[in-house]
Short mmCIF file of C-alpha atoms in Angstrom, two decimals:
data_model
loop_
_atom_site.label_atom_id
_atom_site.label_comp_id
_atom_site.label_asym_id
_atom_site.label_seq_id
_atom_site.Cartn_x
_atom_site.Cartn_y
_atom_site.Cartn_z
CA MET A 176 -40.48 228.17 14.02
CA THR A 177 -40.82 231.81 15.98
CA GLU A 178 -44.93 232.55 16.83
CA LEU A 179 -45.45 235.88 18.43
CA LEU A 180 -49.02 235.21 19.93
CA GLN A 181 -50.99 238.45 20.52
CA LYS A 182 -53.04 239.69 22.98
CA VAL A 183 -53.24 236.06 24.55
CA ARG A 184 -55.16 235.77 28.32
CA VAL A 185 -52.21 234.18 30.22
CA ILE A 186 -52.98 232.00 33.10
CA ASP A 187 -50.11 231.22 34.96
CA PRO A 188 -50.43 229.80 38.55
CA VAL A 189 -46.93 230.10 39.09
CA SER A 190 -46.47 233.42 38.70
CA GLU A 191 -50.05 234.18 39.90
CA ILE A 192 -51.22 236.10 37.08
CA ASP A 193 -54.00 236.07 34.75
CA GLU A 194 -53.87 239.28 32.04
CA LEU A 195 -53.80 240.07 28.44
CA LEU A 196 -50.08 240.02 27.16
CA ASP A 197 -48.12 239.33 23.89
CA VAL A 198 -45.67 236.27 24.47
CA LEU A 199 -43.39 235.46 21.63
CA ILE A 200 -42.35 231.76 21.32
CA ALA A 201 -39.02 230.75 19.47
CA ASP A 202 -36.43 226.95 19.50
CA GLY A 203 -38.71 225.64 22.14
CA TYR A 204 -38.44 228.44 24.92
CA ILE A 205 -40.33 231.28 25.41
CA GLN A 206 -38.51 234.44 24.54
CA ALA A 207 -40.36 237.25 25.80
CA VAL A 208 -43.70 238.08 27.46
CA ALA A 209 -44.92 242.01 27.85
CA SER A 210 -47.96 243.59 27.30
CA HIS A 211 -47.00 244.89 23.92
CA ILE A 212 -44.24 243.25 21.84
CA SER A 213 -43.17 244.85 18.43
CA ASP A 214 -39.24 244.18 17.98
CA ILE A 215 -39.66 240.85 16.24
CA SER A 216 -37.65 239.48 13.27
CA SER A 217 -39.76 239.06 9.74
CA ASP A 218 -40.17 235.40 9.64
CA THR A 219 -42.12 235.51 12.75
CA GLN A 220 -45.79 233.89 12.27
CA ILE A 221 -47.93 236.33 14.29
CA ARG A 222 -51.31 235.00 15.46
CA ASP A 223 -54.11 236.72 16.45
CA CYS A 224 -54.84 235.18 19.86
CA GLN A 225 -58.16 237.56 21.33
CA GLY A 226 -60.35 235.56 23.02
CA LEU A 227 -57.83 232.40 23.79
CA VAL A 228 -56.50 231.31 27.11
CA LEU A 229 -52.41 230.37 27.33
CA GLY A 230 -51.51 228.03 30.33
CA PRO A 231 -48.80 226.10 31.24
CA GLY A 232 -49.28 222.56 30.26
CA LEU A 233 -51.79 220.13 31.65
CA VAL A 234 -50.50 217.58 33.96
CA ASP A 235 -52.36 214.28 34.57
CA LEU A 236 -51.55 212.31 37.62
CA TYR A 237 -53.12 208.91 36.51
CA SER A 238 -55.18 207.17 33.70
CA HIS A 239 -55.42 204.03 32.33
CA SER A 240 -53.58 202.72 29.33
CA GLY A 241 -55.12 199.93 27.22
CA GLU A 242 -51.39 199.28 25.79
CA PRO A 243 -49.99 196.43 26.53
CA GLY A 244 -52.55 194.07 26.45
CA PHE A 245 -55.62 195.43 25.64
CA GLU A 246 -55.24 197.35 22.61
CA GLU A 247 -58.78 196.66 21.57
CA ARG A 248 -59.57 199.27 24.42
CA GLU A 249 -56.35 202.02 23.63
CA THR A 250 -53.45 201.94 22.12
CA LEU A 251 -50.42 204.08 23.58
CA LEU A 252 -50.32 206.23 20.15
CA SER A 253 -54.16 207.02 20.87
CA PHE A 254 -53.90 207.46 24.78
CA LEU A 255 -51.39 210.42 23.81
CA GLN A 256 -52.92 211.82 21.15
CA ALA A 257 -56.29 212.25 23.07
CA ALA A 258 -53.78 213.61 25.93
CA ALA A 259 -52.40 215.66 23.66
CA ALA A 260 -55.68 216.91 22.17
CA GLY A 261 -56.78 217.58 25.71
CA GLY A 262 -53.75 220.04 26.43
CA PHE A 263 -51.78 217.84 28.77
CA THR A 264 -47.89 217.64 28.23
CA ARG A 265 -47.65 215.07 30.77
CA VAL A 266 -49.29 211.93 31.48
CA SER A 267 -48.85 208.97 33.95
CA ILE A 268 -50.12 206.14 33.48
CA LEU A 269 -51.08 202.97 36.38
CA PRO A 270 -49.41 199.79 36.25
CA ASP A 271 -52.34 198.05 35.55
CA THR A 272 -51.71 196.55 32.11
CA SER A 273 -51.18 193.55 30.46
CA PRO A 274 -48.46 192.16 31.44
CA VAL A 275 -48.62 194.59 34.73
CA ILE A 276 -45.73 197.33 35.28
CA ASP A 277 -43.84 195.74 37.83
CA ASN A 278 -40.52 195.17 36.15
CA PRO A 279 -37.85 197.68 34.77
CA ALA A 280 -38.11 196.06 31.61
CA LEU A 281 -41.45 196.53 30.49
CA VAL A 282 -40.88 200.32 31.85
CA ALA A 283 -37.69 200.41 29.36
CA GLN A 284 -40.29 199.44 26.39
CA LEU A 285 -43.00 201.84 27.12
CA GLN A 286 -41.00 204.55 26.95
CA GLN A 287 -39.04 203.50 23.76
CA LYS A 288 -42.61 202.72 22.42
CA ARG A 289 -43.50 206.45 22.91
CA ARG A 290 -40.16 207.57 21.37
CA GLY A 291 -40.68 205.54 17.90
CA GLU A 292 -44.17 206.62 18.13
CA MET A 293 -42.94 210.58 17.67
CA LYS A 294 -39.99 209.83 15.78
CA GLU A 295 -42.72 208.45 13.29
CA MET A 296 -45.27 211.27 13.50
CA ARG A 297 -42.59 213.70 12.78
CA GLU A 298 -41.31 211.86 9.62
CA LYS A 299 -44.74 211.24 8.19
CA GLU A 300 -45.37 214.94 8.52
CA LYS A 301 -41.86 215.80 6.47
CA ILE A 302 -43.01 213.70 3.88
CA ASN A 303 -46.50 215.41 3.86
CA LEU A 304 -48.21 212.09 5.11
CA ALA A 305 -50.29 213.55 8.13
CA PRO A 306 -51.02 216.90 8.96
CA PRO A 307 -48.84 218.73 11.92
CA VAL A 308 -49.58 217.73 15.13
CA SER A 309 -49.04 218.74 18.71
CA PRO A 310 -46.45 216.77 20.41
CA LEU A 311 -46.89 213.73 22.38
CA PRO A 312 -47.08 214.50 25.63
CA LEU A 313 -44.34 213.35 28.06
CA LEU A 314 -44.73 210.06 29.42
CA HIS A 315 -44.64 209.01 32.86
CA ILE A 316 -44.99 205.36 34.72
CA TRP A 317 -46.55 204.75 38.06
CA GLY A 318 -44.71 201.15 38.74
CA ALA A 319 -46.96 198.66 40.36
CA ILE A 320 -46.86 198.24 44.63
CA THR A 321 -47.00 194.30 44.17
CA LEU A 322 -46.53 191.63 41.99
CA ASP A 323 -48.90 191.67 39.56
CA VAL A 324 -51.06 194.29 41.26
CA ALA A 325 -52.47 191.71 43.33
CA GLY A 326 -52.14 193.02 46.49
CA LYS A 327 -49.83 190.35 48.39
CA GLN A 328 -45.96 190.76 47.51
CA MET A 329 -44.10 193.69 47.22
CA THR A 330 -42.15 194.36 43.39
CA GLU A 331 -38.32 194.95 43.17
CA LEU A 332 -39.37 198.97 44.42
CA ALA A 333 -35.54 199.76 44.17
CA ASP A 334 -35.05 198.91 40.88
CA LEU A 335 -38.22 199.87 39.21
CA ALA A 336 -37.34 203.35 40.86
CA ALA A 337 -33.69 203.18 39.26
CA ALA A 338 -35.67 202.15 35.85
CA GLY A 339 -36.99 205.87 36.47
CA VAL A 340 -41.06 205.35 37.65
CA VAL A 341 -42.21 208.29 38.51
CA GLY A 342 -43.50 206.71 41.65
CA PHE A 343 -45.69 203.64 42.79
CA THR A 344 -49.16 202.57 43.24
CA ASP A 345 -51.01 199.40 42.44
CA GLY A 346 -54.03 201.82 41.19
CA LYS A 347 -56.22 199.28 43.35
CA PRO A 348 -57.10 199.61 47.27
CA LEU A 349 -54.12 197.81 49.30
CA GLU A 350 -56.22 196.30 52.64
CA ASN A 351 -53.11 194.74 53.90
CA LEU A 352 -52.20 197.25 56.23
CA ALA A 353 -49.51 195.27 57.38
CA LEU A 354 -48.09 195.21 53.85
CA VAL A 355 -49.30 198.98 53.70
CA ARG A 356 -46.95 199.49 56.15
CA GLY A 357 -43.68 197.58 54.97
CA VAL A 358 -43.73 199.40 52.20
CA LEU A 359 -44.33 202.90 53.49
CA GLU A 360 -41.12 202.17 55.28
CA TYR A 361 -39.27 200.46 52.54
CA LEU A 362 -40.13 203.61 50.41
CA GLN A 363 -38.48 206.33 52.57
CA PRO A 364 -34.82 206.20 51.33
CA LEU A 365 -35.80 205.86 47.77
CA GLY A 366 -37.40 209.54 47.28
CA LYS A 367 -40.37 208.57 45.22
CA PRO A 368 -43.88 209.61 45.02
CA VAL A 369 -46.04 206.50 46.49
CA ALA A 370 -50.29 206.53 45.97
CA PHE A 371 -52.99 204.77 47.44
CA TRP A 372 -56.18 204.54 46.87
CA PRO A 373 -57.96 204.03 50.25
CA SER A 374 -61.16 201.73 50.02
CA ASP A 375 -62.57 198.81 52.43
CA ARG A 376 -63.68 196.47 49.98
CA GLN A 377 -65.40 194.13 52.16
CA LEU A 378 -67.37 197.47 53.13
CA THR A 379 -68.05 198.12 49.14
CA ALA A 380 -68.86 194.60 48.70
CA ASN A 381 -70.99 194.52 45.45
CA GLY A 382 -72.04 197.79 45.76
CA VAL A 383 -72.16 200.03 42.43
CA MET A 384 -73.75 203.39 43.95
CA ARG A 385 -73.02 205.94 46.82
CA GLU A 386 -75.24 205.21 49.57
CA GLY A 387 -78.49 207.46 50.00
CA SER A 388 -82.53 208.15 48.55
CA ASP A 389 -81.23 207.74 44.74
CA ALA A 390 -79.62 203.99 45.60
CA LEU A 391 -82.93 203.38 46.71
CA ARG A 392 -84.70 204.90 44.48
CA PHE A 393 -82.92 203.53 41.17
CA GLY A 394 -82.80 200.42 42.97
CA LEU A 395 -78.96 200.05 42.26
CA PRO A 396 -76.51 198.25 45.50
CA PRO A 397 -75.12 200.71 47.56
CA ILE A 398 -71.56 201.90 48.49
CA PRO A 399 -71.44 203.47 52.01
CA ALA A 400 -69.14 206.63 52.59
CA SER A 401 -67.62 204.47 55.13
CA ALA A 402 -65.93 202.29 52.55
CA GLU A 403 -63.56 205.30 51.63
CA THR A 404 -63.23 206.91 55.23
CA THR A 405 -62.43 204.09 57.15
CA ALA A 406 -59.90 203.16 54.76
CA ILE A 407 -58.56 207.00 54.84
CA ALA A 408 -58.31 207.18 58.40
CA ALA A 409 -56.04 203.89 58.73
CA MET A 410 -54.22 205.20 56.08
CA LEU A 411 -53.46 208.68 58.08
CA GLU A 412 -52.70 206.82 61.00
CA LEU A 413 -49.73 204.89 58.96
CA VAL A 414 -48.73 207.79 57.76
CA ALA A 415 -48.61 209.57 61.54
CA THR A 416 -46.56 207.09 62.68
CA ILE A 417 -43.94 206.34 59.87
CA GLY A 418 -43.81 209.77 58.40
CA THR A 419 -43.42 208.65 54.47
CA PRO A 420 -45.38 211.09 52.44
CA VAL A 421 -48.17 209.57 50.58
CA HIS A 422 -50.72 211.05 48.18
CA ILE A 423 -54.15 209.71 48.14
CA MET A 424 -56.30 209.16 45.14
CA ARG A 425 -59.85 209.43 44.24
CA VAL A 426 -60.97 211.22 47.25
CA SER A 427 -65.10 211.20 46.40
CA THR A 428 -66.51 212.05 50.01
CA ALA A 429 -67.29 215.04 52.24
CA ARG A 430 -66.18 213.31 55.12
CA SER A 431 -63.24 212.10 53.41
CA VAL A 432 -62.42 216.21 52.58
CA GLU A 433 -62.64 216.72 56.52
CA LEU A 434 -60.43 213.98 57.31
CA ILE A 435 -57.43 215.52 55.00
CA ALA A 436 -58.26 218.87 56.19
CA SER A 437 -57.41 217.72 59.39
CA ALA A 438 -54.23 215.42 58.68
CA LYS A 439 -52.77 218.29 56.61
CA ALA A 440 -53.35 220.87 59.91
CA ALA A 441 -51.51 218.78 62.15
CA GLY A 442 -48.58 218.74 59.33
CA LEU A 443 -48.95 215.26 57.84
CA PRO A 444 -46.71 214.60 54.84
CA ILE A 445 -49.95 214.40 52.37
CA THR A 446 -51.30 215.24 49.38
CA ALA A 447 -54.52 214.34 47.41
CA SER A 448 -56.61 214.27 44.47
CA THR A 449 -60.02 213.51 43.11
CA THR A 450 -61.15 213.13 39.42
CA TRP A 451 -62.76 215.60 37.13
CA MET A 452 -66.18 214.08 37.03
CA HIS A 453 -66.35 213.64 40.76
CA LEU A 454 -66.53 217.20 40.63
CA LEU A 455 -68.84 217.86 37.77
CA LEU A 456 -71.50 214.89 38.57
CA ASP A 457 -73.68 213.74 41.68
CA THR A 458 -76.16 210.70 41.89
CA LYS A 459 -79.02 212.42 40.62
CA ALA A 460 -77.02 212.09 37.10
CA VAL A 461 -77.37 208.02 37.44
CA LYS A 462 -80.55 208.04 37.12
CA SER A 463 -79.98 207.72 32.64
CA TYR A 464 -78.32 204.25 34.03
CA HIS A 465 -75.45 205.43 30.88
CA THR A 466 -72.73 202.77 31.63
CA SER A 467 -70.11 204.98 31.86
CA LEU A 468 -71.28 206.72 34.74
CA HIS A 469 -70.77 203.72 36.52
CA LEU A 470 -67.44 205.05 38.92
CA ASP A 471 -65.06 203.28 41.15
CA PRO A 472 -65.51 205.00 43.55
CA PRO A 473 -69.05 205.93 42.48
CA LEU A 474 -70.26 209.62 42.15
CA GLY A 475 -71.02 211.42 45.50
CA ASN A 476 -74.32 213.02 46.91
CA SER A 477 -74.82 216.89 46.21
CA ARG A 478 -73.10 217.26 49.51
CA ASP A 479 -69.99 215.09 48.36
CA VAL A 480 -69.28 217.57 45.48
CA ALA A 481 -69.62 220.26 47.04
CA ALA A 482 -67.15 219.49 49.35
CA LEU A 483 -64.81 218.33 46.54
CA ARG A 484 -64.85 221.56 45.25
CA ALA A 485 -64.23 223.60 48.35
CA GLY A 486 -61.43 221.35 49.27
CA VAL A 487 -60.28 221.74 45.55
CA ARG A 488 -60.24 225.36 45.85
CA ALA A 489 -58.70 225.64 49.42
CA GLY A 490 -55.88 223.26 48.39
CA VAL A 491 -57.01 220.15 50.65
CA ILE A 492 -57.39 218.30 47.55
CA ASP A 493 -54.29 219.26 45.68
CA ALA A 494 -54.70 218.09 42.26
CA ILE A 495 -57.69 217.08 39.55
CA ALA A 496 -56.98 213.58 38.13
CA ILE A 497 -58.36 212.51 34.42
CA ASP A 498 -58.58 208.90 35.29
CA HIS A 499 -59.37 207.97 31.90
CA THR A 500 -60.51 204.53 31.58
CA PRO A 501 -61.14 203.26 28.36
CA TYR A 502 -63.15 200.30 27.07
CA SER A 503 -64.95 198.83 24.57
CA TYR A 504 -68.17 199.51 23.11
CA GLU A 505 -68.92 195.63 24.01
CA GLU A 506 -67.88 195.65 27.54
CA LYS A 507 -69.73 198.73 28.28
CA VAL A 508 -73.12 197.55 26.70
CA GLN A 509 -74.38 195.43 29.61
CA ALA A 510 -76.32 196.37 33.01
CA PHE A 511 -75.17 199.08 34.92
CA ALA A 512 -74.18 197.01 37.79
CA GLU A 513 -72.38 194.37 35.20
CA ALA A 514 -70.28 196.89 32.83
CA PRO A 515 -67.13 197.43 34.30
CA PRO A 516 -66.23 200.78 36.23
CA GLY A 517 -64.91 204.03 34.18
CA ALA A 518 -65.01 206.54 31.61
CA ILE A 519 -62.87 208.55 29.11
CA GLY A 520 -61.93 211.69 29.77
CA LEU A 521 -58.48 212.85 28.54
CA GLU A 522 -60.24 215.24 25.49
CA LEU A 523 -63.27 216.14 27.97
CA ALA A 524 -61.96 217.34 31.09
CA LEU A 525 -60.88 220.99 30.17
CA PRO A 526 -63.82 222.19 28.44
CA LEU A 527 -66.27 220.58 30.34
CA LEU A 528 -64.46 221.81 33.58
CA TRP A 529 -63.87 225.19 32.27
CA GLN A 530 -67.52 225.65 31.30
CA TYR A 531 -69.33 224.31 34.35
CA LEU A 532 -66.79 225.67 37.12
CA VAL A 533 -65.13 228.81 35.58
CA GLU A 534 -68.10 230.32 33.55
CA SER A 535 -70.34 229.94 36.22
CA ARG A 536 -67.95 231.74 38.31
CA GLU A 537 -67.12 229.38 40.82
CA PHE A 538 -63.76 228.49 39.96
CA THR A 539 -61.16 231.71 38.90
CA ALA A 540 -59.32 230.34 35.68
CA LEU A 541 -56.00 230.26 37.78
CA GLU A 542 -57.72 227.92 40.62
CA LEU A 543 -58.45 225.15 37.96
CA TRP A 544 -55.60 225.50 35.94
CA ARG A 545 -53.59 225.72 38.89
CA ALA A 546 -55.15 221.92 39.94
CA LEU A 547 -54.65 220.83 36.44
CA SER A 548 -51.26 221.66 36.05
CA SER A 549 -48.94 223.15 38.57
CA SER A 550 -50.29 221.10 41.69
CA PRO A 551 -50.53 217.82 39.99
CA ALA A 552 -46.78 218.10 38.74
CA LYS A 553 -46.24 218.90 42.40
CA CYS A 554 -47.56 216.08 43.73
CA LEU A 555 -45.35 213.69 41.40
CA GLY A 556 -42.29 215.40 42.81
CA GLN A 557 -41.78 217.85 39.80
CA LYS A 558 -42.11 221.18 38.84
CA VAL A 559 -44.49 223.27 36.46
CA SER A 560 -42.39 226.08 34.50
CA ALA A 561 -43.52 229.42 34.64
CA ILE A 562 -44.58 231.61 31.56
CA ALA A 563 -41.36 234.08 30.99
CA PRO A 564 -38.53 234.67 28.94
CA ASP A 565 -35.60 231.81 28.94
CA GLN A 566 -38.38 229.39 30.37
CA PRO A 567 -38.69 226.20 27.99
CA ALA A 568 -42.43 226.61 26.28
CA GLU A 569 -44.42 224.06 27.75
CA LEU A 570 -47.72 225.34 27.20
CA THR A 571 -51.66 224.62 26.30
CA LEU A 572 -53.52 226.95 23.79
CA PHE A 573 -57.26 226.97 24.71
CA ASP A 574 -60.12 228.37 23.11
CA PRO A 575 -63.05 228.56 26.04
CA GLN A 576 -65.56 229.64 23.03
CA GLN A 577 -65.02 226.96 20.08
CA THR A 578 -67.64 224.33 19.93
CA TRP A 579 -67.32 220.51 18.68
CA LYS A 580 -69.24 217.65 18.95
CA VAL A 581 -68.30 214.69 20.84
CA GLU A 582 -68.26 212.14 18.63
CA ARG A 583 -66.14 209.32 16.78
CA LYS A 584 -64.63 211.09 14.77
CA SER A 585 -63.96 214.10 16.87
CA LEU A 586 -62.03 211.75 19.71
CA TYR A 587 -58.60 210.74 19.07
CA THR A 588 -59.21 208.16 22.43
CA LEU A 589 -60.06 204.60 20.73
CA SER A 590 -63.07 203.75 23.10
CA GLN A 591 -66.40 205.71 23.31
CA ASN A 592 -67.15 205.23 26.59
CA THR A 593 -68.54 208.90 28.04
CA PRO A 594 -71.78 209.95 28.87
CA TRP A 595 -71.08 213.30 26.69
CA LEU A 596 -71.00 210.72 23.60
CA GLY A 597 -73.46 212.88 20.67
CA GLN A 598 -73.29 215.88 22.42
CA GLN A 599 -71.90 219.48 21.96
CA LEU A 600 -69.30 220.67 24.07
CA LYS A 601 -68.20 224.56 24.36
CA GLY A 602 -64.57 225.08 24.93
CA HIS A 603 -61.43 223.10 23.05
CA VAL A 604 -57.60 222.80 22.77
CA VAL A 605 -56.44 224.60 19.99
CA GLN A 606 -52.08 223.87 20.32
CA THR A 607 -49.49 222.04 22.87
CA TRP A 608 -46.21 223.12 22.96
CA CYS A 609 -44.02 220.53 24.77
#
């Protein structure tokens, strides 16, 4: 099908443009981009896109899939459908499934599963058993650094690289610095990204909330900011010594942003990301004791949030990750400190970030879209195509004014662990091309 999107607001961080244009799409490619396109075939579907935003498909650096092993939380299909509904055309799953993604066979199995789900969906569309849907995102898989993500013994990293993993991470803190050093030395010739979550678990102890006056007021065990910053400092020393590029996950404190900025200024080969919820909420939100606000690392204070936002805008923090973490209702209905940390986010991140950062004019639309698309792709060693003629149509069409209610029937994800459940949101993805 050939489609002409008329008067759509094109936000392209690759070409650095934000303007109203016509975009012609056919056979999976962008055919033309201009202020006005009139030379079209008779079978072209014309869509009035005034008020809509068109940008490169969003890219998620890391999230959790329930399948395999925890299908009651999330199946691979529901995970991918939620990502598509949220505007993502590429997603990368962490290896802490059951079994853990620490061998090539499971990598192949998951990719085959994704292809099978896509084929089945298209077959149902052909015989009118299902409405047309956006295509499932491309699935990238992080390979585990250590067997069973236990932090003790390295996996066969070269075999996993050959199997096509996007990169390596445990998605958990690795506190054995001798092991970390060995991993950095071993991975140098493989040319794959490696991501670490720096966190000193001895300093974290049994804490569940950022240390400070709010933790005292709410009566919750505190986690000092130094649990993160000391681990980041140690990681930066290893990178400075060995030289292997590293991605630092889940940055959550103001001091961490300062350390990363200094390291980048000194020329260290690092990238960094924070999660979308750490940009929106601070410790005061925990007053509700909603267990979906129990995150790891915990929400920061207002100074942390301001520093993270400034870090993203300046490029010190390269990307915004979703870190989608589904849990069943039973798992989350506990006391705040007892509930497992994490929240869903694939379908919620873009609308909420746009509403609170772009509409407030704290971020430009280009700054937000860059941090959700081309920058995370770069962290993965990938590229995002410009919105230009002859480029693949990997795109997201977003309506920033459409309102919808976050409830079970409006979500593709199987889990409901979000503090926004039951609330009205403004902003909804209309379609993706992949």
